[in-house]
XYZ file of N, CA and C in Angstrom:
759
model
N 0.854 -1.173 -0.026
C 0.145 -0.022 0.035
C 0.790 1.243 -0.005
N 1.870 1.267 0.802
C 2.776 2.538 0.942
C 3.533 2.680 -0.435
N 3.958 1.674 -1.054
C 4.598 1.821 -2.302
C 3.769 2.484 -3.344
N 2.446 2.101 -3.355
C 1.429 2.693 -4.353
C 1.230 4.131 -3.942
N 0.972 4.457 -2.656
C 0.622 5.745 -2.228
C 1.834 6.642 -2.433
N 3.076 6.149 -2.163
C 4.329 7.016 -2.441
C 4.513 7.276 -3.854
N 4.140 6.308 -4.728
C 4.280 6.472 -6.137
C 3.346 7.541 -6.643
N 2.195 7.628 -5.986
C 1.147 8.564 -6.329
C 1.410 9.964 -5.701
N 2.409 10.143 -5.024
C 2.810 11.415 -4.497
C 2.441 11.742 -3.040
N 2.061 10.749 -2.270
C 1.689 10.970 -0.879
C 2.866 10.923 -0.019
N 3.135 11.976 0.778
C 4.215 11.891 1.854
C 3.913 11.070 2.966
N 4.926 10.776 3.732
C 4.711 9.935 4.832
C 3.595 10.433 5.879
N 3.644 11.715 6.034
C 2.672 12.489 6.844
C 1.350 12.221 6.392
N 1.164 12.465 5.042
C -0.251 12.258 4.407
C -0.710 10.802 4.557
N 0.179 9.929 4.469
C -0.201 8.505 4.526
C -0.682 8.108 5.998
N -0.237 8.762 6.953
C -0.601 8.527 8.350
C -1.912 9.208 8.682
N -2.299 10.274 7.933
C -3.430 11.103 8.233
C -4.656 10.476 7.652
N -5.849 11.197 7.878
C -7.176 10.806 7.380
C -7.449 11.493 6.003
N -8.488 11.034 5.438
C -8.790 11.576 4.014
C -9.631 12.665 4.139
N -10.263 13.137 5.310
C -11.203 14.190 5.458
C -10.472 15.558 5.223
N -9.216 15.569 5.485
C -8.365 16.776 5.296
C -7.836 16.998 3.865
N -8.025 15.945 3.069
C -7.496 16.015 1.674
C -8.480 16.750 0.725
N -7.890 17.413 -0.341
C -8.602 18.014 -1.288
C -9.228 17.026 -2.211
N -10.150 17.419 -3.098
C -10.772 16.557 -4.087
C -9.812 15.800 -5.004
N -8.692 16.541 -5.321
C -7.725 15.869 -6.355
C -7.005 14.767 -5.460
N -6.641 14.962 -4.281
C -5.983 14.022 -3.508
C -6.929 12.860 -3.209
N -8.180 13.056 -2.982
C -9.059 11.981 -2.738
C -9.184 11.028 -4.000
N -9.104 11.669 -5.181
C -9.135 10.900 -6.377
C -7.869 9.989 -6.406
N -6.871 10.418 -5.967
C -5.596 9.596 -5.850
C -5.855 8.421 -4.953
N -6.474 8.799 -3.802
C -6.810 7.642 -2.925
C -7.613 6.609 -3.593
N -8.715 7.000 -4.288
C -9.410 6.013 -5.139
C -8.645 5.225 -6.074
N -7.742 5.924 -6.769
C -6.898 5.257 -7.673
C -6.008 4.248 -6.960
N -5.386 4.645 -5.903
C -4.539 3.757 -5.156
C -5.235 2.485 -4.721
N -6.559 2.665 -4.134
C -7.373 1.598 -3.746
C -7.601 0.591 -4.893
N -7.854 1.089 -6.049
C -8.135 0.275 -7.220
C -6.939 -0.603 -7.603
N -5.763 0.135 -7.603
C -4.590 -0.558 -7.908
C -4.161 -1.712 -6.901
N -4.465 -1.391 -5.608
C -4.104 -2.295 -4.564
C -4.850 -3.569 -4.552
N -6.216 -3.481 -4.911
C -7.064 -4.696 -4.860
C -6.770 -5.584 -6.150
N -6.202 -4.989 -7.144
C -5.920 -5.759 -8.383
C -7.082 -6.455 -8.960
N -8.109 -5.757 -9.370
C -9.277 -6.446 -10.025
C -8.824 -7.035 -11.359
N -9.677 -8.000 -11.724
C -9.429 -8.663 -13.022
C -9.552 -7.722 -14.171
N -10.465 -6.739 -14.022
C -10.806 -5.782 -15.072
C -10.706 -4.387 -14.356
N -9.756 -3.553 -14.817
C -9.557 -2.221 -14.324
C -10.001 -1.184 -15.328
N -10.897 -0.347 -15.072
C -11.393 0.677 -15.915
C -10.866 2.017 -15.392
N -10.145 2.676 -16.181
C -9.574 4.052 -15.731
C -10.101 5.260 -16.728
N -10.839 6.209 -16.247
C -11.327 7.176 -17.036
C -10.420 8.424 -16.685
N -9.645 8.884 -17.643
C -8.760 10.021 -17.480
C -7.870 9.987 -16.221
N -7.165 8.870 -15.900
C -6.464 8.685 -14.580
C -5.461 9.711 -14.411
N -4.802 10.465 -15.358
C -3.681 11.289 -15.175
C -4.210 12.814 -14.906
N -5.640 12.992 -14.979
C -6.085 14.323 -14.827
C -5.720 15.023 -13.527
N -5.726 14.225 -12.432
C -5.474 14.747 -11.070
C -4.007 14.435 -10.628
N -3.212 14.078 -11.518
C -1.919 13.721 -11.085
C -0.796 14.806 -11.572
N 0.197 14.925 -10.794
C 1.236 15.811 -11.268
C 2.147 14.978 -12.149
N 3.189 15.592 -12.699
C 4.097 14.973 -13.614
C 4.716 13.748 -13.022
N 5.333 13.724 -11.909
C 6.013 12.562 -11.380
C 4.925 11.415 -11.012
N 3.846 11.661 -10.462
C 2.821 10.687 -10.299
C 2.322 10.097 -11.509
N 2.190 10.913 -12.684
C 1.628 10.340 -13.942
C 2.785 9.428 -14.535
N 4.026 9.801 -14.432
C 5.104 8.930 -14.905
C 5.140 7.604 -14.074
N 4.962 7.707 -12.854
C 5.042 6.531 -11.911
C 3.817 5.607 -12.363
N 2.611 6.132 -12.534
C 1.465 5.323 -12.917
C 1.621 4.597 -14.245
N 2.209 5.370 -15.212
C 2.492 4.627 -16.522
C 3.581 3.495 -16.428
N 4.535 3.705 -15.557
C 5.467 2.686 -15.382
C 4.862 1.540 -14.662
N 4.062 1.806 -13.678
C 3.549 0.764 -12.877
C 2.549 -0.131 -13.656
N 1.722 0.514 -14.532
C 0.714 -0.192 -15.375
C 1.537 -1.005 -16.417
N 2.517 -0.407 -17.077
C 3.325 -1.098 -18.042
C 4.104 -2.334 -17.549
N 4.676 -2.220 -16.267
C 5.637 -3.189 -15.823
C 5.010 -4.162 -14.972
N 3.900 -3.753 -14.142
C 3.398 -4.660 -12.948
C 1.908 -5.071 -13.185
N 1.191 -4.445 -14.059
C -0.197 -4.814 -14.187
C -0.409 -5.957 -15.120
N -0.832 -7.062 -14.621
C -1.025 -8.268 -15.320
C -2.343 -8.565 -15.779
N -3.419 -7.828 -15.360
C -4.717 -8.098 -15.641
C -5.290 -7.115 -16.781
N -6.574 -7.212 -17.047
C -7.121 -6.438 -18.145
C -7.245 -5.035 -17.708
N -6.934 -4.170 -18.624
C -6.928 -2.700 -18.368
C -7.646 -1.990 -19.545
N -8.672 -1.250 -19.207
C -9.360 -0.350 -20.249
C -9.160 1.080 -19.789
N -8.558 1.992 -20.605
C -8.316 3.247 -20.130
C -8.804 4.275 -21.153
N -9.309 5.339 -20.710
C -9.781 6.509 -21.463
C -8.857 7.683 -21.130
N -8.171 8.153 -22.159
C -7.041 9.262 -21.847
C -6.803 10.073 -23.045
N -6.476 11.332 -22.851
C -6.014 12.205 -23.909
C -4.511 12.423 -23.918
N -3.786 11.635 -22.951
C -2.322 11.744 -22.791
C -1.691 10.714 -23.798
N -1.254 11.335 -24.869
C -0.592 10.466 -25.982
C 0.417 9.612 -25.382
N 1.451 10.157 -24.708
C 2.575 9.286 -24.185
C 2.018 8.205 -23.278
N 1.051 8.563 -22.381
C 0.523 7.494 -21.517
C -0.169 6.370 -22.157
N -0.951 6.776 -23.316
C -1.543 5.770 -24.089
C -0.558 4.816 -24.707
N 0.490 5.378 -25.274
C 1.544 4.696 -26.000
C 2.199 3.658 -25.055
N 2.408 4.105 -23.764
C 3.065 3.295 -22.727
C 2.264 2.150 -22.255
N 1.003 2.312 -22.046
C 0.254 1.254 -21.266
C -0.667 0.386 -22.112
N -0.941 0.811 -23.286
C -2.003 0.133 -24.126
C -1.318 -0.825 -25.133
N -1.935 -1.921 -25.362
C -1.655 -2.943 -26.399
C -2.607 -2.860 -27.626
N -3.813 -2.248 -27.416
C -4.751 -2.056 -28.523
C -5.560 -0.827 -28.251
N -5.967 -0.376 -29.431
C -6.803 0.932 -29.333
C -8.153 0.721 -29.951
N -9.143 1.301 -29.369
C -10.448 1.328 -29.870
C -10.933 2.755 -30.142
N -11.270 3.049 -31.353
C -11.600 4.440 -31.760
C -13.083 4.521 -31.899
N -13.745 5.316 -31.217
C -15.115 5.586 -31.310
C -15.421 6.736 -32.309
N -16.041 6.456 -33.384
C -16.329 7.439 -34.446
C -17.553 7.013 -35.282
N -18.360 8.017 -35.482
C -19.537 7.818 -36.375
C -20.349 6.611 -35.842
N -20.666 6.546 -34.574
C -21.454 5.517 -33.907
C -20.934 4.137 -34.100
N -19.607 3.970 -34.374
C -18.984 2.761 -34.549
C -17.677 2.580 -33.734
N -17.330 1.315 -33.399
C -15.950 1.138 -32.768
C -15.154 0.491 -33.743
N -13.948 1.183 -33.957
C -12.893 0.627 -34.786
C -11.713 0.241 -34.087
N -11.067 -0.839 -34.442
C -10.029 -1.506 -33.604
C -8.681 -1.339 -34.454
N -7.637 -0.965 -33.606
C -6.454 -0.785 -34.162
C -5.256 -1.302 -33.137
N -4.138 -1.648 -33.703
C -3.044 -1.993 -32.834
C -2.414 -0.966 -32.189
N -1.692 -1.129 -31.060
C -1.163 -0.067 -30.215
C -0.192 0.851 -30.898
N -0.072 2.046 -30.398
C 0.805 3.117 -31.029
C -0.015 4.202 -31.643
N 0.052 5.396 -31.016
C -0.721 6.545 -31.467
C -0.261 6.866 -32.878
N 1.026 6.758 -33.216
C 1.517 7.070 -34.541
C 0.914 6.098 -35.566
N 0.962 4.781 -35.220
C 0.311 3.872 -36.149
C -1.121 4.081 -36.326
N -1.770 4.508 -35.243
C -3.227 4.657 -35.167
C -3.516 5.783 -36.186
N -2.840 6.888 -36.077
C -3.098 8.014 -37.018
C -2.890 7.711 -38.477
N -1.779 6.895 -38.715
C -1.567 6.441 -40.091
C -2.793 5.586 -40.588
N -3.127 4.670 -39.733
C -4.464 3.784 -40.000
C -5.618 4.581 -40.355
N -5.860 5.561 -39.496
C -7.048 6.383 -39.600
C -7.032 7.026 -40.892
N -5.791 7.571 -41.238
C -5.639 8.277 -42.613
C -6.005 7.464 -43.728
N -5.574 6.156 -43.669
C -5.840 5.194 -44.779
C -7.387 4.998 -44.770
N -7.933 4.785 -43.590
C -9.405 4.560 -43.546
C -10.258 5.618 -44.097
N -9.799 6.935 -43.872
C -10.453 8.048 -44.425
C -10.361 8.107 -45.915
N -9.240 7.731 -46.488
C -9.015 7.740 -47.868
C -9.886 6.655 -48.487
N -10.033 5.541 -47.903
C -10.854 4.434 -48.373
C -12.342 4.881 -48.319
N -12.749 5.489 -47.206
C -14.167 5.978 -47.028
C -14.577 6.969 -48.164
N -13.569 7.935 -48.416
C -13.768 8.896 -49.389
C -13.922 8.330 -50.726
N -13.139 7.284 -51.046
C -13.106 6.646 -52.320
C -14.493 5.863 -52.477
N -14.910 5.308 -51.503
C -16.234 4.583 -51.609
C -17.408 5.564 -51.706
N -17.302 6.629 -51.050
C -18.330 7.681 -51.056
C -18.456 8.168 -52.462
N -17.232 8.521 -53.089
C -17.253 9.038 -54.494
C -17.763 8.025 -55.533
N -17.419 6.711 -55.291
C -18.015 5.699 -56.148
C -19.515 5.705 -55.998
N -20.045 5.765 -54.824
C -21.496 5.928 -54.598
C -22.107 6.996 -55.309
N -21.546 8.164 -55.222
C -22.101 9.439 -55.778
C -22.074 9.286 -57.396
N -21.010 8.611 -57.897
C -21.008 8.460 -59.409
C -22.046 7.494 -59.797
N -22.339 6.365 -59.067
C -23.366 5.490 -59.347
C -24.707 6.163 -59.247
N -24.774 7.009 -58.210
C -26.111 7.579 -58.027
C -26.472 8.594 -59.197
N -25.523 9.228 -59.638
C -25.632 10.160 -60.711
C -25.952 9.422 -61.966
N -25.305 8.308 -62.223
C -25.684 7.485 -63.452
C -27.075 6.912 -63.454
N -27.499 6.422 -62.183
C -28.787 5.788 -62.139
C -29.907 6.827 -62.137
N -29.599 8.182 -61.721
C -30.584 9.187 -61.824
C -30.896 9.539 -63.230
N -29.800 9.477 -64.091
C -29.909 9.808 -65.457
C -30.714 8.679 -66.213
N -30.753 7.565 -65.693
C -31.471 6.462 -66.464
C -32.790 6.089 -65.801
N -33.141 6.787 -64.743
C -34.354 6.504 -64.005
C -35.458 7.554 -64.040
N -35.815 7.816 -65.254
C -36.790 8.831 -65.506
C -38.090 8.504 -64.844
N -38.613 9.422 -64.098
C -39.900 9.202 -63.499
C -39.842 8.518 -62.092
N -38.658 8.084 -61.612
C -38.477 7.512 -60.384
C -38.259 8.611 -59.289
N -38.682 8.387 -58.097
C -38.381 9.348 -57.107
C -37.009 9.286 -56.601
N -36.496 10.240 -55.934
C -35.128 10.211 -55.402
C -34.951 9.067 -54.468
N -35.952 8.845 -53.532
C -35.854 7.788 -52.572
C -35.705 6.382 -53.269
N -36.416 6.240 -54.413
C -36.434 5.041 -55.145
C -35.042 4.779 -55.760
N -34.477 5.866 -56.261
C -33.274 5.741 -56.922
C -32.127 5.451 -55.893
N -32.076 6.124 -54.752
C -31.222 5.753 -53.716
C -31.353 4.337 -53.132
N -32.676 3.834 -53.122
C -32.823 2.453 -52.749
C -32.083 1.435 -53.667
N -32.221 1.807 -54.976
C -31.549 0.975 -56.050
C -29.942 1.082 -55.843
N -29.508 2.152 -55.540
C -28.058 2.272 -55.349
C -27.615 1.375 -54.028
N -28.386 1.462 -53.049
C -28.126 0.678 -51.860
C -28.003 -0.676 -52.049
N -29.042 -1.287 -52.874
C -29.038 -2.664 -53.254
C -27.867 -3.027 -54.169
N -27.515 -2.252 -55.019
C -26.416 -2.553 -55.966
C -25.035 -2.504 -55.254
N -24.907 -1.668 -54.350
C -23.658 -1.656 -53.503
C -23.635 -2.577 -52.364
N -24.814 -3.118 -52.054
C -24.862 -4.156 -50.914
C -24.557 -3.436 -49.570
N -24.961 -2.376 -49.405
C -24.904 -1.569 -48.139
C -26.182 -1.485 -47.386
N -26.222 -1.070 -46.247
C -27.448 -0.877 -45.436
C -28.055 0.426 -45.675
N -27.266 1.479 -45.964
C -27.874 2.755 -46.241
C -26.907 3.612 -46.988
N -27.319 4.749 -47.489
C -26.481 5.605 -48.258
C -25.310 6.086 -47.391
N -24.024 6.154 -48.055
C -22.855 6.501 -47.250
C -22.751 8.011 -47.159
N -22.345 8.350 -45.889
C -22.156 9.825 -45.686
C -20.764 10.219 -46.058
N -20.494 11.387 -46.494
C -19.160 11.821 -46.844
C -18.363 11.767 -45.566
N -17.135 11.129 -45.487
C -16.350 11.198 -44.232
C -15.816 12.605 -43.966
N -15.776 13.034 -42.692
C -15.221 14.343 -42.313
C -13.948 14.098 -41.585
N -12.886 14.612 -41.967
C -11.663 14.610 -41.256
C -11.546 15.644 -40.242
N -11.186 15.314 -39.101
C -11.200 16.261 -37.970
C -9.729 16.863 -37.910
N -9.803 18.203 -38.184
C -8.549 18.955 -38.208
C -8.738 20.350 -37.446
N -7.894 20.568 -36.682
C -7.856 21.914 -35.897
C -6.612 22.784 -36.322
N -6.830 24.006 -36.681
C -5.676 24.794 -37.105
C -5.704 26.141 -36.311
N -4.511 26.461 -35.691
C -4.435 27.636 -34.990
C -3.443 28.576 -35.739
N -3.671 29.804 -35.732
C -2.816 30.743 -36.290
C -2.215 31.715 -35.236
N -0.976 31.629 -35.024
C -0.277 32.370 -33.992
C 0.618 33.482 -34.798
N 0.258 34.709 -34.771
C 0.960 35.655 -35.468
C 2.265 36.142 -34.743
N 3.260 36.464 -35.342
C 4.490 36.872 -34.820
C 4.275 38.059 -33.825
N 4.874 38.071 -32.654
C 4.618 39.241 -31.785
C 5.328 40.402 -32.376
N 4.720 41.694 -32.275
C 5.383 42.859 -32.692
C 6.537 43.315 -31.882
N 6.637 42.844 -30.653
C 7.646 43.380 -29.771
C 8.438 42.139 -29.365
N 9.743 41.847 -29.667
C 10.535 40.770 -29.263
C 10.911 40.762 -27.883
N 10.650 41.831 -27.135
C 11.097 41.949 -25.806
C 10.287 41.080 -24.763
N 10.476 41.205 -23.524
C 9.792 40.417 -22.482
C 8.406 40.761 -22.406
N 7.534 39.822 -22.178
C 6.063 40.065 -22.016
C 5.848 40.503 -20.467
N 6.405 39.575 -19.717
C 6.344 39.639 -18.309
C 7.692 39.520 -17.564
N 7.993 40.308 -16.578
C 9.269 40.093 -15.825
C 9.010 40.327 -14.344
N 9.501 39.364 -13.507
C 9.437 39.428 -12.141
C 10.750 39.738 -11.369
N 10.676 40.705 -10.519
C 11.854 41.220 -9.830
C 11.736 41.089 -8.304
N 12.495 40.239 -7.779
C 12.476 39.959 -6.257
C 11.138 39.845 -5.765
N 10.318 38.980 -6.485
C 8.966 38.803 -6.066
C 8.812 37.590 -5.069
N 8.159 37.965 -3.976
C 7.782 36.870 -2.914
C 6.285 36.833 -2.758
N 5.777 35.642 -2.338
C 4.396 35.473 -2.119
C 4.218 34.235 -1.253
N 3.088 34.291 -0.409
C 2.767 33.135 0.413
C 1.447 33.421 1.066
N 0.959 32.406 1.718
C -0.283 32.498 2.518
C 0.086 32.453 4.026
N -0.750 32.884 4.918
C -0.431 32.856 6.288
C 0.147 31.415 6.707
N 1.353 31.407 7.146
C 1.983 30.142 7.658
C 2.430 29.234 6.503
N 2.350 29.762 5.240
C 2.759 28.914 4.128
C 3.438 29.769 2.994
N 4.669 30.026 3.235
C 5.293 30.794 2.200
C 5.591 29.956 0.916
N 5.383 30.537 -0.303
C 5.527 29.743 -1.504
C 6.662 30.230 -2.403
N 6.909 31.539 -2.442
C 7.957 31.956 -3.350
C 8.820 32.970 -2.586
N 10.102 33.045 -2.855
C 10.923 34.017 -2.076
C 11.881 34.526 -3.077
N 11.835 35.860 -3.436
C 12.780 36.583 -4.294
C 12.923 35.934 -5.694
N 11.788 35.772 -6.286
C 11.829 35.265 -7.728
C 12.333 36.333 -8.672
N 13.205 36.008 -9.597
C 13.594 36.765 -10.612
C 13.641 36.119 -11.899
N 12.785 36.408 -12.857
C 12.847 35.799 -14.171
C 11.989 36.662 -15.142
N 12.043 36.379 -16.451
C 11.330 36.997 -17.408
C 10.840 35.992 -18.352
N 9.689 36.334 -19.044
C 9.012 35.555 -20.176
C 9.053 36.343 -21.323
N 9.864 35.949 -22.388
C 9.941 36.770 -23.613
C 8.717 36.431 -24.495
N 8.493 37.231 -25.520
C 7.252 37.104 -26.396
C 7.374 35.887 -27.215
N 8.603 35.256 -27.414
C 8.705 34.064 -28.224
C 8.917 32.793 -27.297
N 8.807 33.008 -26.012
C 8.969 31.783 -25.034
C 7.900 30.855 -24.993
N 8.167 29.550 -24.867
C 7.164 28.558 -24.521
C 7.580 27.708 -23.286
N 6.960 28.155 -22.169
C 7.478 27.667 -20.873
C 6.391 26.715 -20.234
N 6.933 25.567 -19.697
C 6.172 24.560 -18.968
C 6.494 24.859 -17.548
N 5.610 24.857 -16.630
C 5.683 24.985 -15.192
C 5.292 23.605 -14.661
N 6.151 22.866 -14.030
C 6.055 21.507 -13.430
C 6.372 21.530 -12.003
N 5.909 20.542 -11.261
C 6.088 20.394 -9.806
C 4.904 19.720 -9.189
N 5.121 19.216 -7.977
C 4.047 18.430 -7.243
C 2.919 19.348 -7.060
N 1.690 18.764 -6.850
C 0.442 19.430 -6.331
C 0.738 20.222 -5.137
N 0.204 21.435 -5.047
C 0.395 22.187 -3.904
C 1.532 23.058 -3.723
N 2.582 23.053 -4.683
C 3.759 23.773 -4.487
C 3.515 25.253 -5.003
N 2.458 25.570 -5.758
C 2.117 26.873 -6.205
C 2.151 27.226 -7.567
N 2.069 26.251 -8.489
C 2.091 26.445 -9.807
C 0.987 27.336 -10.395
N -0.209 27.047 -9.915
C -1.410 27.922 -10.336
C -1.341 29.272 -9.636
N -0.773 29.283 -8.424
C -0.528 30.648 -7.723
C 0.351 31.514 -8.503
N 1.383 30.845 -9.059
C 2.432 31.652 -9.892
C 1.694 32.241 -11.054
N 0.853 31.424 -11.681
C 0.082 31.987 -12.806
C -0.798 33.205 -12.464
N -1.410 32.972 -11.144
C -2.187 34.048 -10.702
C -1.368 35.333 -10.506
N -0.165 35.155 -10.050
C 0.650 36.470 -9.981
C 1.022 37.027 -11.308
N 1.270 36.181 -12.285
C 1.579 36.623 -13.632
C 0.393 37.374 -14.331
N -0.752 36.815 -14.205
C -2.003 37.457 -14.600
C -2.425 38.652 -13.919
N -1.879 38.877 -12.706
C -2.391 39.983 -11.898
C -3.511 39.733 -10.956
N -3.988 38.453 -10.995
C -5.037 38.031 -10.072
C -4.678 38.046 -8.596
N -3.393 37.994 -8.425
C -2.782 37.949 -7.059
C -1.658 39.039 -7.092
N -1.551 39.624 -5.797
C -0.505 40.652 -5.659
C 0.731 40.085 -4.877
N 1.905 40.252 -5.268
C 3.004 39.708 -4.479
C 3.078 40.446 -3.133
N 3.551 39.773 -2.167
C 3.795 40.355 -0.819
C 4.968 41.348 -0.838
N 5.886 41.094 -1.742
C 6.973 42.063 -1.972
C 7.555 41.784 -3.415
N 8.240 42.816 -3.910
C 8.822 42.720 -5.130
C 7.834 43.381 -6.219
N 8.192 43.210 -7.576
C 7.494 43.920 -8.543
C 7.336 42.924 -9.845
N 6.190 43.155 -10.415
C 5.857 42.302 -11.676
C 5.589 43.330 -12.706
N 6.242 43.320 -13.861
C 6.134 44.228 -14.887
C 5.566 43.489 -16.090
N 4.579 44.058 -16.796
C 3.970 43.464 -18.016
C 4.109 44.500 -19.105
N 4.292 43.950 -20.281
C 4.353 44.798 -21.518
C 3.011 45.502 -21.677
N 3.134 46.698 -22.210
C 1.869 47.474 -22.419
C 1.106 46.947 -23.646
N 1.798 46.265 -24.604
C 1.189 45.888 -25.856
C 0.827 44.399 -25.689
N 1.058 43.753 -24.505
C 0.710 42.276 -24.452
C -0.771 42.203 -24.289
N -1.403 41.145 -25.054
C -2.701 40.658 -24.843
C -2.614 39.405 -24.079
N -3.332 39.344 -22.933
C -3.213 38.154 -22.141
C -4.473 37.248 -22.197
N -4.262 36.036 -22.344
C -5.294 34.965 -22.330
C -4.953 33.897 -21.200
N -5.922 33.458 -20.484
C -5.698 32.490 -19.469
C -6.935 31.512 -19.444
N -6.520 30.321 -19.443
C -7.317 29.159 -19.284
C -6.950 28.431 -17.917
N -7.953 28.511 -16.938
C -7.620 27.954 -15.548
C -8.172 26.546 -15.509
N -7.560 25.720 -14.668
C -8.023 24.417 -14.426
C -9.341 24.305 -13.789
N -9.772 25.464 -13.174
C -11.119 25.678 -12.638
C -12.008 26.614 -13.477
N -11.711 26.574 -14.784
C -12.439 27.579 -15.643
C -13.883 27.483 -15.577
N -14.517 26.185 -15.497
C -15.908 26.018 -15.427
C -16.501 26.647 -14.182
N -15.736 26.946 -13.147
C -16.263 27.527 -11.938
C -16.330 29.091 -12.021
């Protein structure tokens, strides 16, 4: 039990304490630890890494890959996690389940081939539909479509496949200088200091990841950067031409 709890990020003090003092995210870890400990024949995990910090997510992936000998079904948007723990993939699309071998890269390649095949079948159907319409004077559209269905040996008319693509356009920043800079910034809550004399800057072309265990102040640091929180000491400077966008983990609240 201690090995599992430690892997999920519980300190010795937290392991000795009760669950009533834990936040919702930590209670989710308790539930995950319990499921791993009893070792069910079938383990269903729905977004198991959502409430885990980076170290705990890495431990869970290693544990499931190396030590889990029973059946595992997992829903996740974490590509690396899926690649690590899964042997097969089930893709739910257009009211159907499609089965693929493991590996997100292979999965995307296979989906690309399936889309090309579906598009080819759709175009063949439309070509046949056009030919039969030209020869079926006086027949209704529904009757012509029924003839096409029988000739192709399908249950219904094929719909044109839709490829899911999302494109973002990020324009080059007009000012290559720093967007935000922190100078000797300190912050904390009563009895819980979090930061002491922080000094760093974020340039307009930076792409920064903030990692660390839960509770160390990652979201609080974002709050300082956005101006939602004021530092207890020090100065935070923001570019006058910067447009700030923020998506919080508690955005729905």
